[in-house]
mmCIF file of C-alpha atoms in Angstrom:
data_model
loop_
_atom_site.group_PDB
_atom_site.id
_atom_site.type_symbol
_atom_site.label_atom_id
_atom_site.label_comp_id
_atom_site.label_asym_id
_atom_site.label_seq_id
_atom_site.Cartn_x
_atom_site.Cartn_y
_atom_site.Cartn_z
ATOM 1 C CA UNK A 1 137.613 -4.015 57.999
ATOM 2 C CA UNK A 2 139.846 -2.698 55.228
ATOM 3 C CA UNK A 3 136.907 -1.025 53.472
ATOM 4 C CA UNK A 4 135.815 0.627 56.732
ATOM 5 C CA UNK A 5 139.341 1.919 57.352
ATOM 6 C CA UNK A 6 139.556 3.317 53.825
ATOM 7 C CA UNK A 7 136.182 5.032 54.189
ATOM 8 C CA UNK A 8 137.171 6.607 57.519
ATOM 9 C CA UNK A 9 140.433 7.743 55.981
ATOM 10 C CA UNK A 10 138.569 9.561 53.202
ATOM 11 C CA UNK A 11 136.209 11.155 55.725
ATOM 12 C CA UNK A 12 139.013 12.411 57.932
ATOM 13 C CA UNK A 13 141.359 13.480 55.143
ATOM 14 C CA UNK A 14 142.000 17.184 55.794
ATOM 15 C CA UNK A 15 142.242 18.109 52.112
ATOM 16 C CA UNK A 16 138.778 16.750 51.358
ATOM 17 C CA UNK A 17 136.219 19.513 52.056
ATOM 18 C CA UNK A 18 133.171 17.276 51.673
ATOM 19 C CA UNK A 19 132.835 16.195 55.326
ATOM 20 C CA UNK A 20 132.924 19.868 56.302
ATOM 21 C CA UNK A 21 130.277 20.623 53.689
ATOM 22 C CA UNK A 22 128.075 17.837 55.050
ATOM 23 C CA UNK A 23 128.474 19.204 58.574
ATOM 24 C CA UNK A 24 127.642 22.748 57.459
ATOM 25 C CA UNK A 25 124.613 21.723 55.403
ATOM 26 C CA UNK A 26 123.323 19.544 58.229
ATOM 27 C CA UNK A 27 123.651 22.477 60.606
ATOM 28 C CA UNK A 28 121.762 24.713 58.195
ATOM 29 C CA UNK A 29 118.991 22.160 57.797
ATOM 30 C CA UNK A 30 118.722 21.802 61.573
ATOM 31 C CA UNK A 31 118.594 25.574 62.103
ATOM 32 C CA UNK A 32 116.029 25.954 59.348
ATOM 33 C CA UNK A 33 113.801 23.192 60.642
ATOM 34 C CA UNK A 34 113.817 23.903 64.366
ATOM 35 C CA UNK A 35 114.522 27.658 64.530
ATOM 36 C CA UNK A 36 113.371 29.248 61.280
ATOM 37 C CA UNK A 37 110.374 26.952 60.899
ATOM 38 C CA UNK A 38 110.904 25.629 57.369
ATOM 39 C CA UNK A 39 107.789 24.218 55.740
ATOM 40 C CA UNK A 40 109.520 20.856 55.406
ATOM 41 C CA UNK A 41 107.768 17.503 55.418
ATOM 42 C CA UNK A 42 109.495 15.153 57.904
ATOM 43 C CA UNK A 43 109.757 12.415 55.280
ATOM 44 C CA UNK A 44 111.445 14.639 52.668
ATOM 45 C CA UNK A 45 115.110 14.605 53.860
ATOM 46 C CA UNK A 46 115.341 10.843 54.577
ATOM 47 C CA UNK A 47 113.621 9.937 51.300
ATOM 48 C CA UNK A 48 115.917 12.234 49.321
ATOM 49 C CA UNK A 49 118.999 10.892 51.102
ATOM 50 C CA UNK A 50 117.971 7.269 50.624
ATOM 51 C CA UNK A 51 117.213 7.703 46.921
ATOM 52 C CA UNK A 52 120.490 9.580 46.384
ATOM 53 C CA UNK A 53 122.566 6.858 48.060
ATOM 54 C CA UNK A 54 120.805 4.069 46.147
ATOM 55 C CA UNK A 55 121.279 5.848 42.819
ATOM 56 C CA UNK A 56 124.942 6.485 43.620
ATOM 57 C CA UNK A 57 125.455 2.797 44.422
ATOM 58 C CA UNK A 58 123.773 1.713 41.181
ATOM 59 C CA UNK A 59 125.750 4.205 39.104
ATOM 60 C CA UNK A 60 129.069 3.364 40.736
ATOM 61 C CA UNK A 61 128.529 -0.390 40.418
ATOM 62 C CA UNK A 62 126.878 -0.726 37.019
ATOM 63 C CA UNK A 63 127.911 2.362 35.044
ATOM 64 C CA UNK A 64 131.218 3.783 36.271
ATOM 65 C CA UNK A 65 132.714 0.681 37.931
ATOM 66 C CA UNK A 66 133.885 2.730 40.921
ATOM 67 C CA UNK A 67 133.841 2.128 44.692
ATOM 68 C CA UNK A 68 130.716 3.364 46.419
ATOM 69 C CA UNK A 69 131.307 6.830 47.935
ATOM 70 C CA UNK A 70 128.432 8.259 50.024
ATOM 71 C CA UNK A 71 129.870 11.756 50.514
ATOM 72 C CA UNK A 72 128.852 13.406 47.250
ATOM 73 C CA UNK A 73 125.267 12.060 47.210
ATOM 74 C CA UNK A 74 124.887 13.121 50.851
ATOM 75 C CA UNK A 75 125.833 16.701 49.920
ATOM 76 C CA UNK A 76 123.364 16.650 47.024
ATOM 77 C CA UNK A 77 120.595 15.258 49.241
ATOM 78 C CA UNK A 78 121.152 17.927 51.896
ATOM 79 C CA UNK A 79 121.112 20.679 49.252
ATOM 80 C CA UNK A 80 117.820 19.362 47.876
ATOM 81 C CA UNK A 81 116.401 19.152 51.381
ATOM 82 C CA UNK A 82 117.250 22.815 51.907
ATOM 83 C CA UNK A 83 115.770 24.226 48.702
ATOM 84 C CA UNK A 84 113.450 21.689 47.030
ATOM 85 C CA UNK A 85 109.866 21.191 48.167
ATOM 86 C CA UNK A 86 107.460 18.522 46.916
ATOM 87 C CA UNK A 87 103.962 17.394 47.848
ATOM 88 C CA UNK A 88 104.590 13.729 47.029
ATOM 89 C CA UNK A 89 107.066 11.199 48.363
ATOM 90 C CA UNK A 90 107.785 9.818 44.902
ATOM 91 C CA UNK A 91 108.750 13.281 43.631
ATOM 92 C CA UNK A 92 111.339 13.614 46.394
ATOM 93 C CA UNK A 93 112.816 10.252 45.417
ATOM 94 C CA UNK A 94 112.699 11.102 41.704
ATOM 95 C CA UNK A 95 114.448 14.408 42.271
ATOM 96 C CA UNK A 96 117.328 12.708 44.066
ATOM 97 C CA UNK A 97 117.566 9.993 41.392
ATOM 98 C CA UNK A 98 117.671 12.584 38.593
ATOM 99 C CA UNK A 99 120.349 14.575 40.416
ATOM 100 C CA UNK A 100 122.700 11.662 41.078
ATOM 101 C CA UNK A 101 121.924 9.929 37.786
ATOM 102 C CA UNK A 102 122.965 13.026 35.842
ATOM 103 C CA UNK A 103 126.511 12.652 37.208
ATOM 104 C CA UNK A 104 126.870 9.283 35.493
ATOM 105 C CA UNK A 105 124.885 9.929 32.314
ATOM 106 C CA UNK A 106 125.561 13.567 31.329
ATOM 107 C CA UNK A 107 129.335 13.801 31.049
ATOM 108 C CA UNK A 108 132.018 15.337 28.858
ATOM 109 C CA UNK A 109 135.805 14.984 29.045
ATOM 110 C CA UNK A 110 135.513 12.773 32.101
ATOM 111 C CA UNK A 111 133.491 15.324 34.126
ATOM 112 C CA UNK A 112 129.786 15.659 34.740
ATOM 113 C CA UNK A 113 128.375 18.844 33.258
ATOM 114 C CA UNK A 114 125.625 19.868 35.673
ATOM 115 C CA UNK A 115 125.725 20.390 39.405
ATOM 116 C CA UNK A 116 123.379 17.553 40.473
ATOM 117 C CA UNK A 117 121.209 19.487 42.938
ATOM 118 C CA UNK A 118 121.102 22.499 40.634
ATOM 119 C CA UNK A 119 119.808 20.439 37.714
ATOM 120 C CA UNK A 120 117.011 18.919 39.799
ATOM 121 C CA UNK A 121 115.995 22.289 41.259
ATOM 122 C CA UNK A 122 115.361 23.568 37.739
ATOM 123 C CA UNK A 123 114.065 20.442 35.974
ATOM 124 C CA UNK A 124 111.650 19.060 38.560
ATOM 125 C CA UNK A 125 109.479 22.197 39.000
ATOM 126 C CA UNK A 126 109.313 22.586 35.207
ATOM 127 C CA UNK A 127 108.172 19.002 34.666
ATOM 128 C CA UNK A 128 105.907 18.563 37.696
ATOM 129 C CA UNK A 129 103.533 21.054 39.292
ATOM 130 C CA UNK A 130 103.945 19.293 42.637
ATOM 131 C CA UNK A 131 107.576 20.394 42.992
ATOM 132 C CA UNK A 132 108.884 23.888 43.603
ATOM 133 C CA UNK A 133 111.943 25.805 44.822
ATOM 134 C CA UNK A 134 111.697 27.457 48.228
ATOM 135 C CA UNK A 135 114.441 30.115 48.329
ATOM 136 C CA UNK A 136 112.524 32.705 50.352
ATOM 137 C CA UNK A 137 112.270 30.575 53.484
ATOM 138 C CA UNK A 138 115.518 31.896 54.954
ATOM 139 C CA UNK A 139 114.559 35.547 55.296
ATOM 140 C CA UNK A 140 117.262 37.527 57.082
ATOM 141 C CA UNK A 141 117.114 35.708 60.428
ATOM 142 C CA UNK A 142 119.246 32.850 59.140
ATOM 143 C CA UNK A 143 121.950 35.091 57.686
ATOM 144 C CA UNK A 144 124.513 34.522 60.420
ATOM 145 C CA UNK A 145 124.174 30.757 60.350
ATOM 146 C CA UNK A 146 124.426 30.652 56.555
ATOM 147 C CA UNK A 147 127.514 32.870 56.459
ATOM 148 C CA UNK A 148 129.343 30.921 59.164
ATOM 149 C CA UNK A 149 128.517 27.520 57.717
ATOM 150 C CA UNK A 150 129.162 28.587 54.144
ATOM 151 C CA UNK A 151 132.460 30.260 54.909
ATOM 152 C CA UNK A 152 133.624 27.267 56.928
ATOM 153 C CA UNK A 153 132.788 24.882 54.105
ATOM 154 C CA UNK A 154 134.352 27.128 51.482
ATOM 155 C CA UNK A 155 137.744 27.458 53.173
ATOM 156 C CA UNK A 156 137.928 23.866 54.425
ATOM 157 C CA UNK A 157 139.890 22.749 51.354
ATOM 158 C CA UNK A 158 141.211 23.900 48.011
ATOM 159 C CA UNK A 159 138.386 22.206 46.149
ATOM 160 C CA UNK A 160 135.820 24.517 47.762
ATOM 161 C CA UNK A 161 136.537 27.201 45.142
ATOM 162 C CA UNK A 162 136.385 30.258 47.398
ATOM 163 C CA UNK A 163 137.419 32.439 44.455
ATOM 164 C CA UNK A 164 134.266 31.408 42.594
ATOM 165 C CA UNK A 165 132.060 32.211 45.579
ATOM 166 C CA UNK A 166 133.609 35.644 46.111
ATOM 167 C CA UNK A 167 133.445 36.509 42.398
ATOM 168 C CA UNK A 168 129.759 35.611 42.253
ATOM 169 C CA UNK A 169 128.890 37.564 45.410
ATOM 170 C CA UNK A 170 130.878 40.601 44.254
ATOM 171 C CA UNK A 171 129.152 40.618 40.864
ATOM 172 C CA UNK A 172 125.732 40.079 42.456
ATOM 173 C CA UNK A 173 126.341 42.956 44.893
ATOM 174 C CA UNK A 174 127.510 45.276 42.111
ATOM 175 C CA UNK A 175 124.405 44.531 40.047
ATOM 176 C CA UNK A 176 122.071 44.948 43.034
ATOM 177 C CA UNK A 177 123.512 48.310 44.081
ATOM 178 C CA UNK A 178 123.890 49.465 40.466
ATOM 179 C CA UNK A 179 120.223 48.796 39.743
ATOM 180 C CA UNK A 180 119.165 50.581 42.921
ATOM 181 C CA UNK A 181 121.227 53.632 41.987
ATOM 182 C CA UNK A 182 119.846 53.612 38.424
ATOM 183 C CA UNK A 183 116.246 53.450 39.633
ATOM 184 C CA UNK A 184 116.772 55.795 42.562
ATOM 185 C CA UNK A 185 115.777 53.125 45.081
ATOM 186 C CA UNK A 186 116.927 53.329 48.698
ATOM 187 C CA UNK A 187 120.046 51.332 49.532
ATOM 188 C CA UNK A 188 117.998 49.248 51.971
ATOM 189 C CA UNK A 189 116.610 47.301 49.002
ATOM 190 C CA UNK A 190 119.912 45.873 47.659
ATOM 191 C CA UNK A 191 121.156 45.331 51.208
ATOM 192 C CA UNK A 192 118.062 43.257 51.928
ATOM 193 C CA UNK A 193 118.577 41.324 48.684
ATOM 194 C CA UNK A 194 122.155 40.491 49.662
ATOM 195 C CA UNK A 195 120.916 39.180 53.007
ATOM 196 C CA UNK A 196 118.979 36.439 51.249
ATOM 197 C CA UNK A 197 120.003 33.138 52.745
ATOM 198 C CA UNK A 198 119.179 31.398 49.464
ATOM 199 C CA UNK A 199 121.757 33.513 47.618
ATOM 200 C CA UNK A 200 124.410 32.618 50.184
ATOM 201 C CA UNK A 201 123.565 28.911 50.128
ATOM 202 C CA UNK A 202 123.833 29.022 46.335
ATOM 203 C CA UNK A 203 127.141 30.907 46.424
ATOM 204 C CA UNK A 204 128.846 28.714 49.025
ATOM 205 C CA UNK A 205 127.475 25.278 48.186
ATOM 206 C CA UNK A 206 126.305 25.193 44.564
ATOM 207 C CA UNK A 207 128.255 27.453 42.215
ATOM 208 C CA UNK A 208 131.441 26.516 44.116
ATOM 209 C CA UNK A 209 131.105 22.813 43.233
ATOM 210 C CA UNK A 210 134.651 21.804 42.187
ATOM 211 C CA UNK A 211 133.410 19.097 39.826
ATOM 212 C CA UNK A 212 131.356 21.459 37.638
ATOM 213 C CA UNK A 213 133.294 24.733 37.781
ATOM 214 C CA UNK A 214 136.071 25.635 35.310
ATOM 215 C CA UNK A 215 139.449 24.230 36.296
ATOM 216 C CA UNK A 216 141.431 27.469 35.897
ATOM 217 C CA UNK A 217 140.977 30.430 38.218
ATOM 218 C CA UNK A 218 140.563 33.083 35.532
ATOM 219 C CA UNK A 219 137.810 31.158 33.763
ATOM 220 C CA UNK A 220 136.163 30.299 37.108
ATOM 221 C CA UNK A 221 135.887 33.979 37.906
ATOM 222 C CA UNK A 222 134.586 34.751 34.414
ATOM 223 C CA UNK A 223 132.022 31.965 34.722
ATOM 224 C CA UNK A 224 130.881 33.161 38.166
ATOM 225 C CA UNK A 225 130.401 36.709 36.881
ATOM 226 C CA UNK A 226 128.433 35.412 33.897
ATOM 227 C CA UNK A 227 126.167 33.349 36.182
ATOM 228 C CA UNK A 228 125.582 36.400 38.366
ATOM 229 C CA UNK A 229 124.772 38.574 35.355
ATOM 230 C CA UNK A 230 122.365 36.138 33.737
ATOM 231 C CA UNK A 231 120.814 35.172 37.074
ATOM 232 C CA UNK A 232 120.227 38.800 38.022
ATOM 233 C CA UNK A 233 118.677 39.491 34.623
ATOM 234 C CA UNK A 234 116.357 36.489 34.950
ATOM 235 C CA UNK A 235 115.439 37.442 38.494
ATOM 236 C CA UNK A 236 114.695 41.021 37.508
ATOM 237 C CA UNK A 237 112.715 40.130 34.384
ATOM 238 C CA UNK A 238 110.698 37.265 35.858
ATOM 239 C CA UNK A 239 110.569 38.557 39.440
ATOM 240 C CA UNK A 240 111.745 35.201 40.763
ATOM 241 C CA UNK A 241 114.082 34.322 43.609
ATOM 242 C CA UNK A 242 115.595 31.451 41.612
ATOM 243 C CA UNK A 243 117.357 33.447 38.897
ATOM 244 C CA UNK A 244 120.860 32.358 39.885
ATOM 245 C CA UNK A 245 119.818 28.702 40.111
ATOM 246 C CA UNK A 246 118.385 28.854 36.591
ATOM 247 C CA UNK A 247 121.436 30.697 35.250
ATOM 248 C CA UNK A 248 123.847 28.062 36.544
ATOM 249 C CA UNK A 249 122.011 25.331 34.624
ATOM 250 C CA UNK A 250 121.856 27.400 31.439
ATOM 251 C CA UNK A 251 125.574 28.235 31.545
ATOM 252 C CA UNK A 252 126.820 24.800 32.654
ATOM 253 C CA UNK A 253 127.404 23.587 29.046
ATOM 254 C CA UNK A 254 129.974 26.350 28.452
ATOM 255 C CA UNK A 255 132.242 25.039 31.236
ATOM 256 C CA UNK A 256 133.759 22.256 29.051
ATOM 257 C CA UNK A 257 134.410 24.888 26.370
ATOM 258 C CA UNK A 258 136.193 27.112 28.895
ATOM 259 C CA UNK A 259 138.237 24.153 30.109
ATOM 260 C CA UNK A 260 139.304 23.236 26.569
ATOM 261 C CA UNK A 261 140.225 26.858 25.818
ATOM 262 C CA UNK A 262 142.234 27.206 29.037
ATOM 263 C CA UNK A 263 144.019 23.900 28.445
ATOM 264 C CA UNK A 264 145.028 24.963 24.938
ATOM 265 C CA UNK A 265 146.385 28.279 26.193
ATOM 266 C CA UNK A 266 148.325 26.527 28.957
ATOM 267 C CA UNK A 267 149.871 24.044 26.531
ATOM 268 C CA UNK A 268 151.022 26.862 24.270
ATOM 269 C CA UNK A 269 152.723 28.635 27.187
ATOM 270 C CA UNK A 270 154.429 25.451 28.332
ATOM 271 C CA UNK A 271 158.133 25.727 27.521
ATOM 272 C CA UNK A 272 159.396 22.526 29.115
ATOM 273 C CA UNK A 273 159.744 19.504 26.784
ATOM 274 C CA UNK A 274 157.482 17.365 28.917
ATOM 275 C CA UNK A 275 155.424 17.612 32.050
ATOM 276 C CA UNK A 276 155.995 14.979 34.752
ATOM 277 C CA UNK A 277 152.340 14.796 35.690
ATOM 278 C CA UNK A 278 148.990 16.439 35.136
ATOM 279 C CA UNK A 279 148.073 19.252 37.506
ATOM 280 C CA UNK A 280 145.776 17.868 40.234
ATOM 281 C CA UNK A 281 142.906 20.217 39.372
ATOM 282 C CA UNK A 282 142.840 18.976 35.792
ATOM 283 C CA UNK A 283 142.099 15.396 36.827
ATOM 284 C CA UNK A 284 138.702 14.111 35.634
ATOM 285 C CA UNK A 285 135.944 14.424 38.201
ATOM 286 C CA UNK A 286 134.734 11.109 39.559
ATOM 287 C CA UNK A 287 130.964 10.759 39.930
#
């Protein structure tokens, strides 16, 4: 009974944005499946969710020695259900296992380096021809649902990193309109690009991951702008809708460097002889 009470307490804790993220992602998956007509195999979401929860349990019990927490793997599984497509059941399970396993195995300074869903979305299609990213499924019809759900998840708690989301979207918009002006294209083109549901899902639920973004606001904004710049360049050069997803993986290893640099600058500006406690946002991320 005590474990159940503790679990419910974590779910209902107002400062924890993860239950709100799960609600928003579930709503998006429901809208996509029953209204927008996603090409989604019925076995894909439950297989991904089951594999994610099993991998989380194994990692928490045998690697990290932590209590089992289903919230984070549920968010990863829903993200993979929204964007990852496979033609084999075992690939769905493998993708979830790779995503959650990376949290326990690829770490630095007590934090995992890669956003779990983001890593799988890039690695699985490269390694297996039977897996691919499906960012174009949203079109513009799902824009309202994505904005409402994304905004609600982003402002639900401090850990949602709304500043990161807004910095990425602002940089992406500037690049889209700047390119249109340079080429003499009509403004309808960048407007249509900004209405991509995949871009909004990425901005609200992936790049805003508090466990893999820089801990200080200034470096978070710098990182978000860099992801937007590299992602836009990749998307323009390769004519792919997954440029931002690829850019986030490529730039993830610089986040520990930014955190170290910011921590050193903060320690130099500290004038008090001692600090009573570490700032909450500097605490190591738990897998």
